[in-house]
PDB file of C-alpha atoms in Angstrom:
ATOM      1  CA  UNK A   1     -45.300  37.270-153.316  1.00  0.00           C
ATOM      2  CA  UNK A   2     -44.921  33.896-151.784  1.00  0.00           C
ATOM      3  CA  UNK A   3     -45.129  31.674-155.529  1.00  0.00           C
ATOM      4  CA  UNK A   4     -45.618  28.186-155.497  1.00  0.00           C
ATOM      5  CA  UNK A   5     -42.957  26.265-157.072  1.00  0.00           C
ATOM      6  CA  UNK A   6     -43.568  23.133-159.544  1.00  0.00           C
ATOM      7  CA  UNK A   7     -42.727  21.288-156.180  1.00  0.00           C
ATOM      8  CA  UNK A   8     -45.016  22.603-154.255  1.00  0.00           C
ATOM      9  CA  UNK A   9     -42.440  24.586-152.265  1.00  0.00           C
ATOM     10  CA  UNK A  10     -42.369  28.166-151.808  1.00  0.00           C
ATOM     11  CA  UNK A  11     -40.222  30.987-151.009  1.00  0.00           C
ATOM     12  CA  UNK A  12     -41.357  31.329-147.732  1.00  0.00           C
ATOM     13  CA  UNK A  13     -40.119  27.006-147.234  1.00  0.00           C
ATOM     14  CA  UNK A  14     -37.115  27.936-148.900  1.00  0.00           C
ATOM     15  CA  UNK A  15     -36.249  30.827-146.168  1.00  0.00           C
ATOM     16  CA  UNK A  16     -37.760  28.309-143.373  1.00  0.00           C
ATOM     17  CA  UNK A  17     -34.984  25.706-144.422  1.00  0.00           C
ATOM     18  CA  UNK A  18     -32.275  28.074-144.680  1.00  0.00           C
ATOM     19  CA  UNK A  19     -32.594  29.344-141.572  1.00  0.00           C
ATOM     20  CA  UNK A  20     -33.230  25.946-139.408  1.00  0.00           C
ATOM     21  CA  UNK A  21     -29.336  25.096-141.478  1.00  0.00           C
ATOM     22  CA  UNK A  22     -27.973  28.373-139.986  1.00  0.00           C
ATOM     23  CA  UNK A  23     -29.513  28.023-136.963  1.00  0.00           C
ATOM     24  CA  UNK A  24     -28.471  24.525-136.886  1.00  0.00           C
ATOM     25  CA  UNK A  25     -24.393  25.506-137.503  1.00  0.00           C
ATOM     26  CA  UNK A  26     -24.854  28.590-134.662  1.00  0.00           C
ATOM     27  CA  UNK A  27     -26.447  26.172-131.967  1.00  0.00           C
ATOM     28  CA  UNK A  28     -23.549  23.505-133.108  1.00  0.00           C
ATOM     29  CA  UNK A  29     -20.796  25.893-132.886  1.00  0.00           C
ATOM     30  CA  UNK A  30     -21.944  27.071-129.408  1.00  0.00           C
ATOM     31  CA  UNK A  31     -22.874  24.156-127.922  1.00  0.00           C
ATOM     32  CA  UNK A  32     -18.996  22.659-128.739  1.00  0.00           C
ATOM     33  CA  UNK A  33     -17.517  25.844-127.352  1.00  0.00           C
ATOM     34  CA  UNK A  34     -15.593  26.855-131.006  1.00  0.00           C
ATOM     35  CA  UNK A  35     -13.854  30.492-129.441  1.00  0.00           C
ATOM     36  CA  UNK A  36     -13.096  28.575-125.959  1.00  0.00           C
ATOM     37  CA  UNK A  37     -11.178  25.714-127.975  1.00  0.00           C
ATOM     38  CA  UNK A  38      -9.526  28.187-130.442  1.00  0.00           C
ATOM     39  CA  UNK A  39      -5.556  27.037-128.957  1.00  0.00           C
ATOM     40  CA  UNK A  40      -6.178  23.208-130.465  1.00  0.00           C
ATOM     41  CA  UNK A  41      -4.416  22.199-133.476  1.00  0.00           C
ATOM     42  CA  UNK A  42      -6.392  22.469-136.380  1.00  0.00           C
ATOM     43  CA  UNK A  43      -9.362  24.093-135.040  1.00  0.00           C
ATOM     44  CA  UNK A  44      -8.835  27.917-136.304  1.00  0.00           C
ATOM     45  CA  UNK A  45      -8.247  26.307-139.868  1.00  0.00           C
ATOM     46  CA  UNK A  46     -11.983  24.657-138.875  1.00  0.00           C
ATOM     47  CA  UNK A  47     -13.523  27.679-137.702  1.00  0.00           C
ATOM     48  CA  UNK A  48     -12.593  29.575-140.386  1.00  0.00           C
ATOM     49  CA  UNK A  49     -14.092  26.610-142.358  1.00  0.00           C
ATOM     50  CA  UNK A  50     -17.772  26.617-140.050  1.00  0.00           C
ATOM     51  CA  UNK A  51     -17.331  30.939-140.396  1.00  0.00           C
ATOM     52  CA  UNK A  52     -17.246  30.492-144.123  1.00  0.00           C
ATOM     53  CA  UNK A  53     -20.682  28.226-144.354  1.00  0.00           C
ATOM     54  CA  UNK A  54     -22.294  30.628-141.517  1.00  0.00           C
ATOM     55  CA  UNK A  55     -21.764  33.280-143.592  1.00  0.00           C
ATOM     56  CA  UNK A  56     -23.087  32.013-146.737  1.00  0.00           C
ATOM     57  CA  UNK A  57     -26.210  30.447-145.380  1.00  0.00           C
ATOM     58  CA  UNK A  58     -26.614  34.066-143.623  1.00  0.00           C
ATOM     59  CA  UNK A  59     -26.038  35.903-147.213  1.00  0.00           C
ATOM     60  CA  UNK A  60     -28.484  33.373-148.915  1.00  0.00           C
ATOM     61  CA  UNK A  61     -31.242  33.906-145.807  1.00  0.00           C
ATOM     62  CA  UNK A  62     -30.780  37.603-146.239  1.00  0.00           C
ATOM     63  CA  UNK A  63     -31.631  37.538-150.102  1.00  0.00           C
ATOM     64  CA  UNK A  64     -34.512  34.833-149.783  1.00  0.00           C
ATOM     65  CA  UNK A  65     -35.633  37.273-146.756  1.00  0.00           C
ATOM     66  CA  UNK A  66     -35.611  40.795-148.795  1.00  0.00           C
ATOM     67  CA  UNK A  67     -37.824  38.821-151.501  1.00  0.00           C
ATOM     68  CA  UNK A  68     -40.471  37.673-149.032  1.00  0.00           C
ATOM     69  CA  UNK A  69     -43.070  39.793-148.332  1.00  0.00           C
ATOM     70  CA  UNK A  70     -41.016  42.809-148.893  1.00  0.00           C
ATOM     71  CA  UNK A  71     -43.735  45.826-150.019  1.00  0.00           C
ATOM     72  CA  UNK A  72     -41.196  47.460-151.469  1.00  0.00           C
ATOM     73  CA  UNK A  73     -39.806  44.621-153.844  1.00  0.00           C
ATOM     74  CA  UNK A  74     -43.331  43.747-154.544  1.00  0.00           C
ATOM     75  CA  UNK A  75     -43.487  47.164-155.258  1.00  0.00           C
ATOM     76  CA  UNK A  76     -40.662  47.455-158.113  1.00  0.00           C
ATOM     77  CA  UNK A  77     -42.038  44.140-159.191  1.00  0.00           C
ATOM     78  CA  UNK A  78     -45.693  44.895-159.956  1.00  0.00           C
ATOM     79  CA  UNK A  79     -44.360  48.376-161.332  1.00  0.00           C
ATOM     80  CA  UNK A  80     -42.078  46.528-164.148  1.00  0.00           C
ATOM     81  CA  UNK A  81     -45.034  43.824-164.634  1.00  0.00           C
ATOM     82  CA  UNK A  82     -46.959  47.030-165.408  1.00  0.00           C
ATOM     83  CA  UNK A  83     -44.587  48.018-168.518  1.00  0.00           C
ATOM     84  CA  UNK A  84     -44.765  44.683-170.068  1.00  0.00           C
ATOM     85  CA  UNK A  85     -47.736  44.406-172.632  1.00  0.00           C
ATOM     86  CA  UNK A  86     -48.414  41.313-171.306  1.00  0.00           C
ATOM     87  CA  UNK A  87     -48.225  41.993-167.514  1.00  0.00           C
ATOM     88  CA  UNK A  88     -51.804  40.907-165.421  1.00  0.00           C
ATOM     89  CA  UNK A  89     -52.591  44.218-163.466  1.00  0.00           C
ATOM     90  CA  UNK A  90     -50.747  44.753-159.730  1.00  0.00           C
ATOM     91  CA  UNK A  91     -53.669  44.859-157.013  1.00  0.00           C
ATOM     92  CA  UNK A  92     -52.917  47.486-154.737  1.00  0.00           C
ATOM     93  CA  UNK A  93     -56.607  47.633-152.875  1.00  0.00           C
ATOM     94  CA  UNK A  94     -55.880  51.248-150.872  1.00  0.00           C
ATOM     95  CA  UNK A  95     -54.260  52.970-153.702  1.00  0.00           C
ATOM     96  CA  UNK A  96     -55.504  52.751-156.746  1.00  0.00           C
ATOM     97  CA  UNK A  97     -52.673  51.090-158.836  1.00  0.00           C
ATOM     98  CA  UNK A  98     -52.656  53.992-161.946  1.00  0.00           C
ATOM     99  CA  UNK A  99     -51.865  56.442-159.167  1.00  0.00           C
ATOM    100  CA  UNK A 100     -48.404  54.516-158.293  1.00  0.00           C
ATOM    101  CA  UNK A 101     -47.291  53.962-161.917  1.00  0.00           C
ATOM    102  CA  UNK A 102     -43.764  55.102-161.497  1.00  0.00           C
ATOM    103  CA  UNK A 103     -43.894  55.652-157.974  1.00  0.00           C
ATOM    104  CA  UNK A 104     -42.848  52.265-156.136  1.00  0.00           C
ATOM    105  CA  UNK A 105     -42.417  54.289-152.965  1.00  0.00           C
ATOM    106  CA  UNK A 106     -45.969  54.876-153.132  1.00  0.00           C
ATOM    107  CA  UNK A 107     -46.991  51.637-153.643  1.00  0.00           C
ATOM    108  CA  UNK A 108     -44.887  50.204-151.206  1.00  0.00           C
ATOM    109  CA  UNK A 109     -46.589  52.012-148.658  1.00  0.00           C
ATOM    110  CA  UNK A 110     -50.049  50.485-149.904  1.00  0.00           C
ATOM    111  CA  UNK A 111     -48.782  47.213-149.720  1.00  0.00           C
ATOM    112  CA  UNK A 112     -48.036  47.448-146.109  1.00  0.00           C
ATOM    113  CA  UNK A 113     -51.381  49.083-145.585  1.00  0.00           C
ATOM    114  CA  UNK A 114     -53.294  45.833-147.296  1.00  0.00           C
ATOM    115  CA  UNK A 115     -51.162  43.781-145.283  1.00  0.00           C
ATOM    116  CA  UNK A 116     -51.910  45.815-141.988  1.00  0.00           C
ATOM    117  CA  UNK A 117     -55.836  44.414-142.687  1.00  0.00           C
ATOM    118  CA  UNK A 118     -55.129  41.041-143.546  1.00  0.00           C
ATOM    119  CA  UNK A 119     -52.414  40.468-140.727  1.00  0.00           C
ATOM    120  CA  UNK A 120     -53.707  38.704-137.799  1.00  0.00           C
ATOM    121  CA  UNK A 121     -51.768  39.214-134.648  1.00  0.00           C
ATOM    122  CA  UNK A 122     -49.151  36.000-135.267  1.00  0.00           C
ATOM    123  CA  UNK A 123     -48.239  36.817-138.526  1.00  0.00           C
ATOM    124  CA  UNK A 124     -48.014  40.043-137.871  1.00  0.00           C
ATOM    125  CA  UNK A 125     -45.470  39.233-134.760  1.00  0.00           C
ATOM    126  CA  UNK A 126     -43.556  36.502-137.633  1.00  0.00           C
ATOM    127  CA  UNK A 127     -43.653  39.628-140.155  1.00  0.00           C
ATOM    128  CA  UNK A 128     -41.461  42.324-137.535  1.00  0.00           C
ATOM    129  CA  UNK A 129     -39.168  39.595-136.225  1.00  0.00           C
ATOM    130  CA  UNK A 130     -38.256  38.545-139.990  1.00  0.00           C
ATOM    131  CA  UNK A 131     -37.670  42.717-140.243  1.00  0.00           C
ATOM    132  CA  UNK A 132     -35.546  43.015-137.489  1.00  0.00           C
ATOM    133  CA  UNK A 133     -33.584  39.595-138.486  1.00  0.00           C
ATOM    134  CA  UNK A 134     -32.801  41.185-142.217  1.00  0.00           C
ATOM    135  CA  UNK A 135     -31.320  43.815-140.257  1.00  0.00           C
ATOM    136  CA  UNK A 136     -28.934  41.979-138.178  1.00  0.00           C
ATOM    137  CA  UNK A 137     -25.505  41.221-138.726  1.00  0.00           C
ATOM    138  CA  UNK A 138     -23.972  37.821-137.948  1.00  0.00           C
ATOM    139  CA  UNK A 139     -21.556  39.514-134.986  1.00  0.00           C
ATOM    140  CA  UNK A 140     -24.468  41.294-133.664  1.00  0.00           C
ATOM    141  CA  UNK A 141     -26.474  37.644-133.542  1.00  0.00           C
ATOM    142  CA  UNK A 142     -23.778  36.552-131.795  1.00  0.00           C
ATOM    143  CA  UNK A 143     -23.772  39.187-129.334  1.00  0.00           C
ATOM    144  CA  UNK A 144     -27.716  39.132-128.964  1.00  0.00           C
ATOM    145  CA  UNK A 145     -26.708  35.246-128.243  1.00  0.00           C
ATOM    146  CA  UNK A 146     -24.690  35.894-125.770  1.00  0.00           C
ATOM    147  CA  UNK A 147     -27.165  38.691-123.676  1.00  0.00           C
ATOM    148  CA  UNK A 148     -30.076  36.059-124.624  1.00  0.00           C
ATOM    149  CA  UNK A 149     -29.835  34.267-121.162  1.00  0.00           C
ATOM    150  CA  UNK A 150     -30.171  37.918-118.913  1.00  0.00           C
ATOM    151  CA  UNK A 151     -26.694  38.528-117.897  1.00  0.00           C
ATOM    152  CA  UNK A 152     -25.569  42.085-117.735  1.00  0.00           C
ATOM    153  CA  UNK A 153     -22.057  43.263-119.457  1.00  0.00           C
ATOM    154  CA  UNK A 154     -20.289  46.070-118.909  1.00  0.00           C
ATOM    155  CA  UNK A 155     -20.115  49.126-120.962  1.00  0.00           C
ATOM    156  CA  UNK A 156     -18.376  52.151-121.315  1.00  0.00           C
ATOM    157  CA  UNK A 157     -18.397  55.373-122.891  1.00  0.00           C
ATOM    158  CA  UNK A 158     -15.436  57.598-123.234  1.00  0.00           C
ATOM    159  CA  UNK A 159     -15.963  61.006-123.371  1.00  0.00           C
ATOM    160  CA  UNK A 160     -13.573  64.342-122.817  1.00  0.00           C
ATOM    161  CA  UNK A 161     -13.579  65.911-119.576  1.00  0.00           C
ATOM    162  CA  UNK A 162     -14.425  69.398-118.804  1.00  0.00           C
ATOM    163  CA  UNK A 163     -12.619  72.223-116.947  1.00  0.00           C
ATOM    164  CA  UNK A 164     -15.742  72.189-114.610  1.00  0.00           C
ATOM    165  CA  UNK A 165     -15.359  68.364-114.224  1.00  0.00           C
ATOM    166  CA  UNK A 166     -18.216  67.361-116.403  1.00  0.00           C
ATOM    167  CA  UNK A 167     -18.118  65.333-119.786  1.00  0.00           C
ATOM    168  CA  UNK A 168     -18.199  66.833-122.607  1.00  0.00           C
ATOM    169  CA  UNK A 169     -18.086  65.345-126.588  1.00  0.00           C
ATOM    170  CA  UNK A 170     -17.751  61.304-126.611  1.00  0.00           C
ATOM    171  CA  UNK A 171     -15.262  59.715-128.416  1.00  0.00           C
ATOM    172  CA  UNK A 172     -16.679  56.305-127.645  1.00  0.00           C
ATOM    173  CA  UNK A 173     -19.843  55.072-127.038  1.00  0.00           C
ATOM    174  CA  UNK A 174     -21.299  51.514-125.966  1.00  0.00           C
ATOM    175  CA  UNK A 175     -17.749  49.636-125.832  1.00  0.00           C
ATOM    176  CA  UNK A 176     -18.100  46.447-124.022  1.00  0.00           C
ATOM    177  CA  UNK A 177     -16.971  43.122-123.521  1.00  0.00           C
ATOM    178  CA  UNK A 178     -20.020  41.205-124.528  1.00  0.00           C
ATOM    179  CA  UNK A 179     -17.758  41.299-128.041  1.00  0.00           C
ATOM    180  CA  UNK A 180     -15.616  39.123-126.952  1.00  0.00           C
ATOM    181  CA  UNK A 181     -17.721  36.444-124.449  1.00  0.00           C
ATOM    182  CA  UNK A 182     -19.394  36.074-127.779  1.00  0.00           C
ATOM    183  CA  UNK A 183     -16.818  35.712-130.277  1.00  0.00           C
ATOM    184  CA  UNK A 184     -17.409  37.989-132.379  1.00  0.00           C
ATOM    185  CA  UNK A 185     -15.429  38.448-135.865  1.00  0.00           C
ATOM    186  CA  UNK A 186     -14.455  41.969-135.470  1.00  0.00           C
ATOM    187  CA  UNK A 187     -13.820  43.394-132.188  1.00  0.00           C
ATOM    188  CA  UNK A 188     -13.455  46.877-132.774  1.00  0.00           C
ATOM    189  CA  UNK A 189     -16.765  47.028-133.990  1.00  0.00           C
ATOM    190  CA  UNK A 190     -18.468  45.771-130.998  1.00  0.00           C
ATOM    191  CA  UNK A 191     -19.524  49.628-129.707  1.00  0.00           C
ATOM    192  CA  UNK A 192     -21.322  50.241-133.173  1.00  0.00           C
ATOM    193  CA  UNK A 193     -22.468  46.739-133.114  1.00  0.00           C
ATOM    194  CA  UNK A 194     -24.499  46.981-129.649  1.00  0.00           C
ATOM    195  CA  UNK A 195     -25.317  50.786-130.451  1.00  0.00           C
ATOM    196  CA  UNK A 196     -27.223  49.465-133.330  1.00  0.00           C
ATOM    197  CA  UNK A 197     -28.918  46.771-130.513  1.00  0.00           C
ATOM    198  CA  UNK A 198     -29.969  49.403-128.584  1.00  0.00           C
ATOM    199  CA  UNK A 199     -31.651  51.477-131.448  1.00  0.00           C
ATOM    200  CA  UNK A 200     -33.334  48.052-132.681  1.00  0.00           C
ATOM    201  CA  UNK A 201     -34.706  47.881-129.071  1.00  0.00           C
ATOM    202  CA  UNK A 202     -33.268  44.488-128.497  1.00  0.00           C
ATOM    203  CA  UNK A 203     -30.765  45.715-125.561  1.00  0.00           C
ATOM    204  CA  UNK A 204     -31.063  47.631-123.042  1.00  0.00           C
ATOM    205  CA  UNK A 205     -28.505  50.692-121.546  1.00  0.00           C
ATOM    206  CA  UNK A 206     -28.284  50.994-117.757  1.00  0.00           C
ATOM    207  CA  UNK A 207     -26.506  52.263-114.638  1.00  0.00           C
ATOM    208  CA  UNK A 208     -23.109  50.738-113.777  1.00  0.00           C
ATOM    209  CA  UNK A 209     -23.154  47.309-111.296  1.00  0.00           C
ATOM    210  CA  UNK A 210     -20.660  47.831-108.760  1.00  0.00           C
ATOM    211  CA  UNK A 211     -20.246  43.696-108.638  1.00  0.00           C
ATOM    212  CA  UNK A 212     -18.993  43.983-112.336  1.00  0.00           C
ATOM    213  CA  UNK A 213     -15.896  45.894-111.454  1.00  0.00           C
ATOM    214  CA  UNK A 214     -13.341  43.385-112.392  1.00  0.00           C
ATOM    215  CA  UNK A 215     -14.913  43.486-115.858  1.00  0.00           C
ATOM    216  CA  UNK A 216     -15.476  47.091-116.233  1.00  0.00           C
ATOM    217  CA  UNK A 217     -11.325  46.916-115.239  1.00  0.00           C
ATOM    218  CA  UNK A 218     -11.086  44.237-118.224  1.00  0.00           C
ATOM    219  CA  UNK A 219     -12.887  46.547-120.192  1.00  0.00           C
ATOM    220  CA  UNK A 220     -10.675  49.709-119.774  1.00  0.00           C
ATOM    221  CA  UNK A 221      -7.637  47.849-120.917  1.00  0.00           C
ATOM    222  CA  UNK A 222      -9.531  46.603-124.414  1.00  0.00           C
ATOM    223  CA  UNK A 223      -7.653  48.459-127.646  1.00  0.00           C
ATOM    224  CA  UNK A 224     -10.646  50.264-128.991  1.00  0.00           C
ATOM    225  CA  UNK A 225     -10.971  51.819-125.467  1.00  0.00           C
ATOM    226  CA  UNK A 226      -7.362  52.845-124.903  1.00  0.00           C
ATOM    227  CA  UNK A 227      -7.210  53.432-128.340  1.00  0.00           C
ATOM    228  CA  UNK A 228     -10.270  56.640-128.105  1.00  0.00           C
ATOM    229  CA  UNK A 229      -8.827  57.611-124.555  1.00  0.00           C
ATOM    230  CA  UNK A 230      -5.758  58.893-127.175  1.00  0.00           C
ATOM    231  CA  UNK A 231      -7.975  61.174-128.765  1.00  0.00           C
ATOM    232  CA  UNK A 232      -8.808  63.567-125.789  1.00  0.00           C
ATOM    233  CA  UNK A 233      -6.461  65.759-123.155  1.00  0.00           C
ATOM    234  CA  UNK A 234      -8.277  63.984-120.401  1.00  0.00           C
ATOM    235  CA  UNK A 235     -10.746  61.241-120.465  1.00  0.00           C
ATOM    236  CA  UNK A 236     -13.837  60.035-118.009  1.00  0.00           C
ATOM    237  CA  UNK A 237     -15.114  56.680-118.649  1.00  0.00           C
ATOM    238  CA  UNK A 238     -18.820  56.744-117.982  1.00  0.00           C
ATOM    239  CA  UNK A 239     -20.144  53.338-116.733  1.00  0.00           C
ATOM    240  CA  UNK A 240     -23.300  51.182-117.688  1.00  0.00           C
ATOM    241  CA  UNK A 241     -24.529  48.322-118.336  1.00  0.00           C
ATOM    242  CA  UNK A 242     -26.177  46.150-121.226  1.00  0.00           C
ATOM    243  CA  UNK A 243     -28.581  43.595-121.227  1.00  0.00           C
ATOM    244  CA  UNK A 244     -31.369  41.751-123.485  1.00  0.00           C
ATOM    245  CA  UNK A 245     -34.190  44.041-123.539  1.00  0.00           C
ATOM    246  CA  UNK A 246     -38.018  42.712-123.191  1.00  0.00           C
ATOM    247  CA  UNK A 247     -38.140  43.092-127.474  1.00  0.00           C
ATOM    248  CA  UNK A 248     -34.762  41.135-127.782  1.00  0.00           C
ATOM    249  CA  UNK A 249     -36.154  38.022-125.420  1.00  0.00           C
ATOM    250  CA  UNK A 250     -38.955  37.895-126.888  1.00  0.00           C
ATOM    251  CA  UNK A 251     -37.331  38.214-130.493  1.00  0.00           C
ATOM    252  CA  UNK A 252     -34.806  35.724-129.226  1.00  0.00           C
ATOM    253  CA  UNK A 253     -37.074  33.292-128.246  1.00  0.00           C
ATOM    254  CA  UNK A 254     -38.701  33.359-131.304  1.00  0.00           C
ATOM    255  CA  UNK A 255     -35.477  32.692-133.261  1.00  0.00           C
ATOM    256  CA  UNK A 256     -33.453  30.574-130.725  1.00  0.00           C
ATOM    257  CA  UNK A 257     -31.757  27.851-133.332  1.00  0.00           C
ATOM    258  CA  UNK A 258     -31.482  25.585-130.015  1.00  0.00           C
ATOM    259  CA  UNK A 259     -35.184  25.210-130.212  1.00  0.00           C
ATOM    260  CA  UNK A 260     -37.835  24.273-133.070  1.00  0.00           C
TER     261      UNK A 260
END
């Protein structure tokens, strides 16, 4: 899965490189303060410019990512190396490769299985950090970014008040204002983007930090916010918090661009 080239490079260098050049233009971008210096001529015409090459690099590390070590592009591979007459025979050790002609699902599964035995506990750590990274969007890097030093943001949920007084169906969940400390590209997706966080286990949800009030205030007065307190009769904002989980600083530190 990991060819050698005629240079001696492989796809695994090829991924390596991309992603020391992203990480690169991120840790650049950061440390010259880009969203704090947004009000300077010429610089939103040059952050669109930096945006652009981010998000090519990121497209490019995505593909070269989803065809390393992927079981279930090896998978689809082996299975259409199988219908050429000329095609060497996949080796698929647990299941035997006749019983997953046709069924790349299958043999998929038995490529993760081989790996599982040949894995040893570093590549096997490389292996679910390069999963969770395919999964990532660049806004949601950016926010894991900004939670990746332990600092807690505020978050809210809006949800419809009961005639009892208690909540019932949300209309919001997870806005915050770790969106915009990080700079993100679309704002109003910031409560899907750290809900995803959360389910990825790289953020955690807790209670509400009374010395966050003037941000939890902030917070209340963001558009997507006011925009879902529209939507019910009468609305309770439910406060927590977010912050990097144990998974996400250990992730991050793992990926950090500023580092390496």
């Amino acid at each position: 899965m990991n060819a050698e080239r005629p240079n001696g490079r492989g796809a695994a260098d090829d991924v390596a490189d991309l992603a020391r050049r992203a990480g690169q233009l991120a840790g650049w971008a950061a440390r010259t303060g880009f969203a704090l210096g947004r009000k300077l001529p010429g610089v939103e015409t040059a952050e669109r410019g930096v945006r652009e090459v981010e998000r090519q690099l990121l497209t490019e590390l995505r593909r070269r990512l989803d065809e390393v070590d992927d079981p279930y592009h090896a998978a689809l591979t082996a299975a259409s190396a199988m219908n050429r007459p000329t095609a060497v025979e996949a080796t698929v050790t647990l299941v035997p490769a006749r019983d997953n002609h046709g069924e790349p699902l299958r043999a998929a599964m038995a490529e993760l299985l081989n790996h599982s035995i040949g894995f040893g506990r570093d590549r096997a750590r490389e292996y679910f950090y390069a999963i969770i990274l395919r999964q990532l969007t660049p806004d949601e890097a950016r926010i894991l970014s900004a939670l990746s030093d332990g600092s807690p943001f505020p978050a809210i949920d809006v949800v419809e008040r009961t005639g009892l007084g208690g909540n019932g169906r949300v209309v919001l969940r997870n806005a915050s204002t770790v969106g915009k400390a990080a700079g993100v590209s679309l704002p109003d997706q910031v409560p899907g983007y750290v809900t995803r966080l959360i389910g990825l286990g790289l953020v955690n949800l807790d209670e509400e930090v009374p010395t966050l009030e003037t941000q939890y205030e902030i917070l209340l007065t963001d558009e997507t916010v006011r925009d879902a307190e529209k939507h019910v009769k009468r609305a309770k904002f439910v406060r927590r918090t977010i912050h990097i989980s144990r998974l996400g600083a250990q992730f991050w530190q793992a990926c950090d661009p500023s580092f390496g």
